[in-house]
mmCIF file of C-alpha atoms and ligand atoms in Angstrom:
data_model
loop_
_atom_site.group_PDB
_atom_site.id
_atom_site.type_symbol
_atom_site.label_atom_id
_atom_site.label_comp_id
_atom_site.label_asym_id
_atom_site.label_seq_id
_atom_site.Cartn_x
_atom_site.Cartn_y
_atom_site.Cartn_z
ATOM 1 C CA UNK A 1 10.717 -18.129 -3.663
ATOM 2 C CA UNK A 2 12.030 -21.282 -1.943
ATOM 3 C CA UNK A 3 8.841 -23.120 -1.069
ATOM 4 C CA UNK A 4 4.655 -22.891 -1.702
ATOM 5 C CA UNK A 5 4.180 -20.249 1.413
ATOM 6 C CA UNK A 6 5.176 -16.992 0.277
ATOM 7 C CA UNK A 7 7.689 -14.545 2.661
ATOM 8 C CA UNK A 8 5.729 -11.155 2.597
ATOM 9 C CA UNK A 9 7.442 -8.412 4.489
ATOM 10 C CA UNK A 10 5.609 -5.562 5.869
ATOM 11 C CA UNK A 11 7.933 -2.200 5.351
ATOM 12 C CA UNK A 12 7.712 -1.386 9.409
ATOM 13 C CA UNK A 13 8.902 1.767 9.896
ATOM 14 C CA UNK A 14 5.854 2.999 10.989
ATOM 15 C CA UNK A 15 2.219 2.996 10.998
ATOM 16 C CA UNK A 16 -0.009 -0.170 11.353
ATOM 17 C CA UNK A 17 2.787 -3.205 10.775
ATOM 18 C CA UNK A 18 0.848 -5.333 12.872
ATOM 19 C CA UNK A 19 -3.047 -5.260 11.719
ATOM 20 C CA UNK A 20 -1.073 -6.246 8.214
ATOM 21 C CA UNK A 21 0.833 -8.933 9.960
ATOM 22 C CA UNK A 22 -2.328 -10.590 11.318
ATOM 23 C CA UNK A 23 -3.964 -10.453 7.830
ATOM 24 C CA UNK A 24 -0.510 -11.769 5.835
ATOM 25 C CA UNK A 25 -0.556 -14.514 8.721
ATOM 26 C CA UNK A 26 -4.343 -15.409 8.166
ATOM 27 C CA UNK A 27 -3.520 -15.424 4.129
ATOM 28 C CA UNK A 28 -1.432 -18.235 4.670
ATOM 29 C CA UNK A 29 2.300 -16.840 4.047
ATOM 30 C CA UNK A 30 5.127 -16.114 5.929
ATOM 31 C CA UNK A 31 4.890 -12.483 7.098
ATOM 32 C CA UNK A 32 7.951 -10.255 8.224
ATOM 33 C CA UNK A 33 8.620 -6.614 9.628
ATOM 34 C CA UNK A 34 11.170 -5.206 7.132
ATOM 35 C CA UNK A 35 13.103 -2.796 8.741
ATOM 36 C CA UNK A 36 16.763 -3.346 6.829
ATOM 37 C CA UNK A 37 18.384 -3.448 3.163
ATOM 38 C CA UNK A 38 18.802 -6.878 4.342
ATOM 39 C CA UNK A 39 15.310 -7.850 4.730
ATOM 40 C CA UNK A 40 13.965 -6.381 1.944
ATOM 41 C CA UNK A 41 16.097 -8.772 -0.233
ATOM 42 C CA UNK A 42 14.184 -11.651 1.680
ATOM 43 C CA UNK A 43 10.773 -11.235 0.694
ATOM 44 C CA UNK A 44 8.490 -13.252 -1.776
ATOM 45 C CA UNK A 45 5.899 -9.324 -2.081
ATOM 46 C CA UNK A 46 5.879 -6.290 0.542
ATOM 47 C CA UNK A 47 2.880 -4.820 2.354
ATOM 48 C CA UNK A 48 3.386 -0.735 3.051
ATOM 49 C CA UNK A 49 1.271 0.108 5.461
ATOM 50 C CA UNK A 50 -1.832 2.800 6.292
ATOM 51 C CA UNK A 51 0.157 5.376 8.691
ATOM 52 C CA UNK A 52 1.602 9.039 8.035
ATOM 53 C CA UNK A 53 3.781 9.109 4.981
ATOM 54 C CA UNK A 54 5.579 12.191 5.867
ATOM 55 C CA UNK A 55 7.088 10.226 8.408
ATOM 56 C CA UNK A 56 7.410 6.935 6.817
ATOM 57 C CA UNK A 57 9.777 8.862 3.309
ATOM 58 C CA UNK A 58 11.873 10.244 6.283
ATOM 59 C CA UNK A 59 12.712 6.856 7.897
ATOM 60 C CA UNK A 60 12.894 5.249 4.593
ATOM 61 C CA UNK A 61 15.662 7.947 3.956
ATOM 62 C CA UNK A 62 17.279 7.517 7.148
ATOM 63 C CA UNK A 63 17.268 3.337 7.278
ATOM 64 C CA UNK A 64 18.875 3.720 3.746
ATOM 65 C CA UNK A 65 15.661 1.535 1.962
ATOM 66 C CA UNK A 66 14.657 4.043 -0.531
ATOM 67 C CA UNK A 67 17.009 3.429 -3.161
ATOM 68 C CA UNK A 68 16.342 -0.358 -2.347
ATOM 69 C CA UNK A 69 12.838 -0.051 -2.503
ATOM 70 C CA UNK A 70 12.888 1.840 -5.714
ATOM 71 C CA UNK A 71 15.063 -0.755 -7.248
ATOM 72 C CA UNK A 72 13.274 -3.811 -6.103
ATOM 73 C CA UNK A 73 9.728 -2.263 -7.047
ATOM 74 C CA UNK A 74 11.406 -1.916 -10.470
ATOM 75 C CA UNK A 75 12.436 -4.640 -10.608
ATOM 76 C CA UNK A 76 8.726 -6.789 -10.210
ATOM 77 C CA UNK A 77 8.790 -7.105 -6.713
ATOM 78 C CA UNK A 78 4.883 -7.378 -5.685
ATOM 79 C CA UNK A 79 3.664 -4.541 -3.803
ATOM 80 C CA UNK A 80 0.570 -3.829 -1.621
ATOM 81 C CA UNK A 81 -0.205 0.177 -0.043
ATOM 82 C CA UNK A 82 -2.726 0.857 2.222
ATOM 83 C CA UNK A 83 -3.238 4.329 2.630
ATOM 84 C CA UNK A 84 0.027 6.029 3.523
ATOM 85 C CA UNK A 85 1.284 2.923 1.362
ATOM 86 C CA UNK A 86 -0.570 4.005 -1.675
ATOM 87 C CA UNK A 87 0.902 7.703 -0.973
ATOM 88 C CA UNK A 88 4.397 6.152 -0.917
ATOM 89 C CA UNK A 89 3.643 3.848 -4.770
ATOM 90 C CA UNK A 90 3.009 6.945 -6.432
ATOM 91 C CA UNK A 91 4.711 8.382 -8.809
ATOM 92 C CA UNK A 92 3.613 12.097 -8.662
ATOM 93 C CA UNK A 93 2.106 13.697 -5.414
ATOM 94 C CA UNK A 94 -0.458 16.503 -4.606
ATOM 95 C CA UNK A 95 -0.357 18.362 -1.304
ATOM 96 C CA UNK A 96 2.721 16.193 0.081
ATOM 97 C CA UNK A 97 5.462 18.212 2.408
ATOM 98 C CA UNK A 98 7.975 20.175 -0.281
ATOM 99 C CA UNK A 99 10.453 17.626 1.010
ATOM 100 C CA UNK A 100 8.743 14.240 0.729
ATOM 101 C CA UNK A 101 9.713 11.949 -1.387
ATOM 102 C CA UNK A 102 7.981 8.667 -2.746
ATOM 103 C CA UNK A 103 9.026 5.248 -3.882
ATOM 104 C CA UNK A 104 6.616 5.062 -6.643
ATOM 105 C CA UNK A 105 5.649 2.223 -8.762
ATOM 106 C CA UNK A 106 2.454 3.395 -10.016
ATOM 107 C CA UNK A 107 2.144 5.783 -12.621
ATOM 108 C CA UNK A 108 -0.331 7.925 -11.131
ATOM 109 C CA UNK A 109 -0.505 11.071 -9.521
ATOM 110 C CA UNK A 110 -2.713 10.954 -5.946
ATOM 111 C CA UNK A 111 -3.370 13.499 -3.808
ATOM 112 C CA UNK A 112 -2.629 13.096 0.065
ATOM 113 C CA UNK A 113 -5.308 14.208 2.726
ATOM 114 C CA UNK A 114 -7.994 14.503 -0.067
ATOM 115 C CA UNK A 115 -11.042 12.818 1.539
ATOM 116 C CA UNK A 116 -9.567 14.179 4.904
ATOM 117 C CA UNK A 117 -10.388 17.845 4.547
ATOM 118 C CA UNK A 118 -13.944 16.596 3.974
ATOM 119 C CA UNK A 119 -14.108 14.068 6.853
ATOM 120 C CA UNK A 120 -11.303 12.733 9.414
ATOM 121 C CA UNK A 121 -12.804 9.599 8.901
ATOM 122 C CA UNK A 122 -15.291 7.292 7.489
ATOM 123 C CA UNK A 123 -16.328 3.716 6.341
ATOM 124 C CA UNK A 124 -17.687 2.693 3.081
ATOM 125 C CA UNK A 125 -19.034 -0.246 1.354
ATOM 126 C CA UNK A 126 -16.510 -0.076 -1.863
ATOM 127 C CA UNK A 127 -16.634 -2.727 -4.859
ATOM 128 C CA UNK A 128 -13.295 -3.643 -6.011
ATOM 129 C CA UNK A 129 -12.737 -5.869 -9.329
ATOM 130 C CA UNK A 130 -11.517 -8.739 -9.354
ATOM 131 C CA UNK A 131 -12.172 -9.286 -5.850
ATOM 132 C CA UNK A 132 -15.203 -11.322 -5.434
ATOM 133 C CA UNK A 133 -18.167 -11.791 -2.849
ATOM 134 C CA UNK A 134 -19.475 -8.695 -3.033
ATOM 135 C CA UNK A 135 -17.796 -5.035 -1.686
ATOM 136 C CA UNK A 136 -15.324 -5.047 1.163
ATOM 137 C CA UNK A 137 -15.949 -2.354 4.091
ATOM 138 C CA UNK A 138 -13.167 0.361 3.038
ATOM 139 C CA UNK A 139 -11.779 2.333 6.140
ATOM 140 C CA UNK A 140 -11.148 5.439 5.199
ATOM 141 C CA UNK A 141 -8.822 7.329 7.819
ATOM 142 C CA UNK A 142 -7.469 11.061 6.646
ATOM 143 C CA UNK A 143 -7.198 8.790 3.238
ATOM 144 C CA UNK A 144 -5.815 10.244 -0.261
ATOM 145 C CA UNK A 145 -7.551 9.827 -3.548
ATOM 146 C CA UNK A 146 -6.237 9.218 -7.220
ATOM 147 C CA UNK A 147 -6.495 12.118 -9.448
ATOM 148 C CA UNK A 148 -5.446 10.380 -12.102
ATOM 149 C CA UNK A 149 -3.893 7.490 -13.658
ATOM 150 C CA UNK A 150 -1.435 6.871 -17.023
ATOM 151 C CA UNK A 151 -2.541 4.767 -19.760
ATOM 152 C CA UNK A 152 -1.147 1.249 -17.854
ATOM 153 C CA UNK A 153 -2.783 1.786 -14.676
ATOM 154 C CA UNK A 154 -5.886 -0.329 -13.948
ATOM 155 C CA UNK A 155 -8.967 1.512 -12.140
ATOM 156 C CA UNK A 156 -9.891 -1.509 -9.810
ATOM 157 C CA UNK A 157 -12.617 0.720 -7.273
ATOM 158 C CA UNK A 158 -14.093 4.145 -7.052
ATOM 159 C CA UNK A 159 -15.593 5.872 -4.144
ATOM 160 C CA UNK A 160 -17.868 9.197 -4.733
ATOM 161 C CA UNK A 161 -16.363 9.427 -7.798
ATOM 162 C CA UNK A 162 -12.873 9.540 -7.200
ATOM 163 C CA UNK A 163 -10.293 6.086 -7.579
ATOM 164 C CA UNK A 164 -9.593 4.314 -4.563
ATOM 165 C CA UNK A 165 -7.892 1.176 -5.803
ATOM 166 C CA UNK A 166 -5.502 0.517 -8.548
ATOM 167 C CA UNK A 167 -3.187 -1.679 -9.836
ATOM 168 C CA UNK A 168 -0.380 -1.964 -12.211
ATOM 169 C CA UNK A 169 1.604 -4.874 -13.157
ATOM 170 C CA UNK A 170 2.699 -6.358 -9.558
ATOM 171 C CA UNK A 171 1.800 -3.092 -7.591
ATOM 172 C CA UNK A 172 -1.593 -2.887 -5.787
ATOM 173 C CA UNK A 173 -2.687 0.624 -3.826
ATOM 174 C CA UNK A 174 -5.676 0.953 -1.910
ATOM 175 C CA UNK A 175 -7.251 4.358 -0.172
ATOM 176 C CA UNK A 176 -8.051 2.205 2.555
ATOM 177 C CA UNK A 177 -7.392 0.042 4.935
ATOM 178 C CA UNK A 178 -8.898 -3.517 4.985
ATOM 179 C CA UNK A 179 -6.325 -4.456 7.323
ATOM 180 C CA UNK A 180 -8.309 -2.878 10.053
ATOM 181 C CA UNK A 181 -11.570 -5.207 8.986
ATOM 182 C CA UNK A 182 -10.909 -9.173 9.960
ATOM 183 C CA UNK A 183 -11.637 -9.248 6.636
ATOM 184 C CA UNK A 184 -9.084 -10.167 4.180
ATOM 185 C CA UNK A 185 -9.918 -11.043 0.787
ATOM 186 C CA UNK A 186 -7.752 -8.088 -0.560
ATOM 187 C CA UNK A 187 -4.960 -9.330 1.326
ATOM 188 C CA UNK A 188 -5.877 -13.281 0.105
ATOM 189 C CA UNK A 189 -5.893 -10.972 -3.498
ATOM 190 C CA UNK A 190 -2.712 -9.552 -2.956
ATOM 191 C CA UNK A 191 -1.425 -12.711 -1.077
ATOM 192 C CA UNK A 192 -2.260 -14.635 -5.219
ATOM 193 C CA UNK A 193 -0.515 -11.964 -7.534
ATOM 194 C CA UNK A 194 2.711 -12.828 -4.903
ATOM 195 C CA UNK A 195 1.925 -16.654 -5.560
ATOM 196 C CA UNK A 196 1.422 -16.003 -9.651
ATOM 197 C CA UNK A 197 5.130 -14.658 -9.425
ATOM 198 C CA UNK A 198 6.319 -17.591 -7.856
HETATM 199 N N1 LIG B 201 -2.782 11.204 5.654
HETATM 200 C C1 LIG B 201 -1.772 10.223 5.872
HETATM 201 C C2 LIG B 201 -0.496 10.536 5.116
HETATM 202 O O1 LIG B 201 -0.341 11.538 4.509
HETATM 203 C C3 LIG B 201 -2.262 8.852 5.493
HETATM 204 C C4 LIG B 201 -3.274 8.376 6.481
HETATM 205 C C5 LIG B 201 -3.362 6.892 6.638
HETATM 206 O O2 LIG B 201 -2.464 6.140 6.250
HETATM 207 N N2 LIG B 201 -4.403 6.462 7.287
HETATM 208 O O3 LIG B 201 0.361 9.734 5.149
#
């Protein structure tokens, strides 16, 4: 990291690059659409947005950033999924297309669509530890859940019983999408395990 703001790219291939930008912006970094090999390299962390994973481990394929995102997530590079993000940190998928592939990071195993077949789309009031001030308004849009987790993966927030936030080590994964809120304490959360890095 060359100075106190941190670069944080957000992978923008598709989906909601900009909400993210806003909230990286209002966090007090640097924030970046990462489109290239060569802009992955530049960032401090890496935001992977809320959108339709499907499409997102296609264009990953096609811009050639899989490999590099598998190698920089491997190699400690802080990560934040929304959503379709979290879909793309797992390590093991449920209900994904036969040929969709994942950069994982987490070792868990979530399943895409889950709160979807039950309801498009909701809001809920979720409590998330570590993040303080009481529980942030989780937008859930045709979100996935965690079915389960390995022995190094922290359980930060559950919703109706099933895990909506995790983290392990430098990778965060949320259900939903605070992005889409104004307000951005998981990003300011997110925005501090970058800075600890530093
Ligand atoms: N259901 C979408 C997927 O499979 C995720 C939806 C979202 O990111 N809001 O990617």
């Amino acid at each position: 990291m060359s100075s106190t703001t941190p670069v944080i790219g957000v992978l923008a291939l598709q989906g909601d690059v900009r909400e993210h930008l806003v909230a990286l912006a209002e966090a007090d970094t640097v924030a970046r659409p990462v489109r290239r090999p060569e802009e992955l390299a530049e960032v401090d962390g890496l935001v992977i947005p809320g959108g339709e994973s499907t499409t997102m481990s296609k264009l990953a394929a096609l811009f050639g950033l899989l490999e590099p995102l598998r190698e920089r997530v491997r190699a400690g590079l802080p990560v934040y999924g929304t959503c379709a993000g979290m879909i793309m940190l797992a390590d093991k998928l449920l209900d994904g297309r036969d040929d969709q592939e994942t950069i994982g990071g987490i070792d868990m195993i979530v399943r895409r669509n889950a709160f979807g077949r039950q309801n498009e789309s909701f809001e809920a009031a979720v409590g998330i530890a570590g993040i303080e001030g009481g529980p942030v308004e989780g937008v859930f849009i045709r979100a996935p859940w965690v079915e389960s987790v390995g022995g190094d993966v922290e359980v930060l927030a559950t919703y109706d019983g099933h895990i909506v936030a995790v983290r392990q080590g430098r990778v965060l994964a949320t259900s939903f999408h605070p992005e889409l809120t104004g307000d951005h304490r998981v990003h300011a959360h997110f925005v501090e395990m970058v800075r600890a890095e530093a």
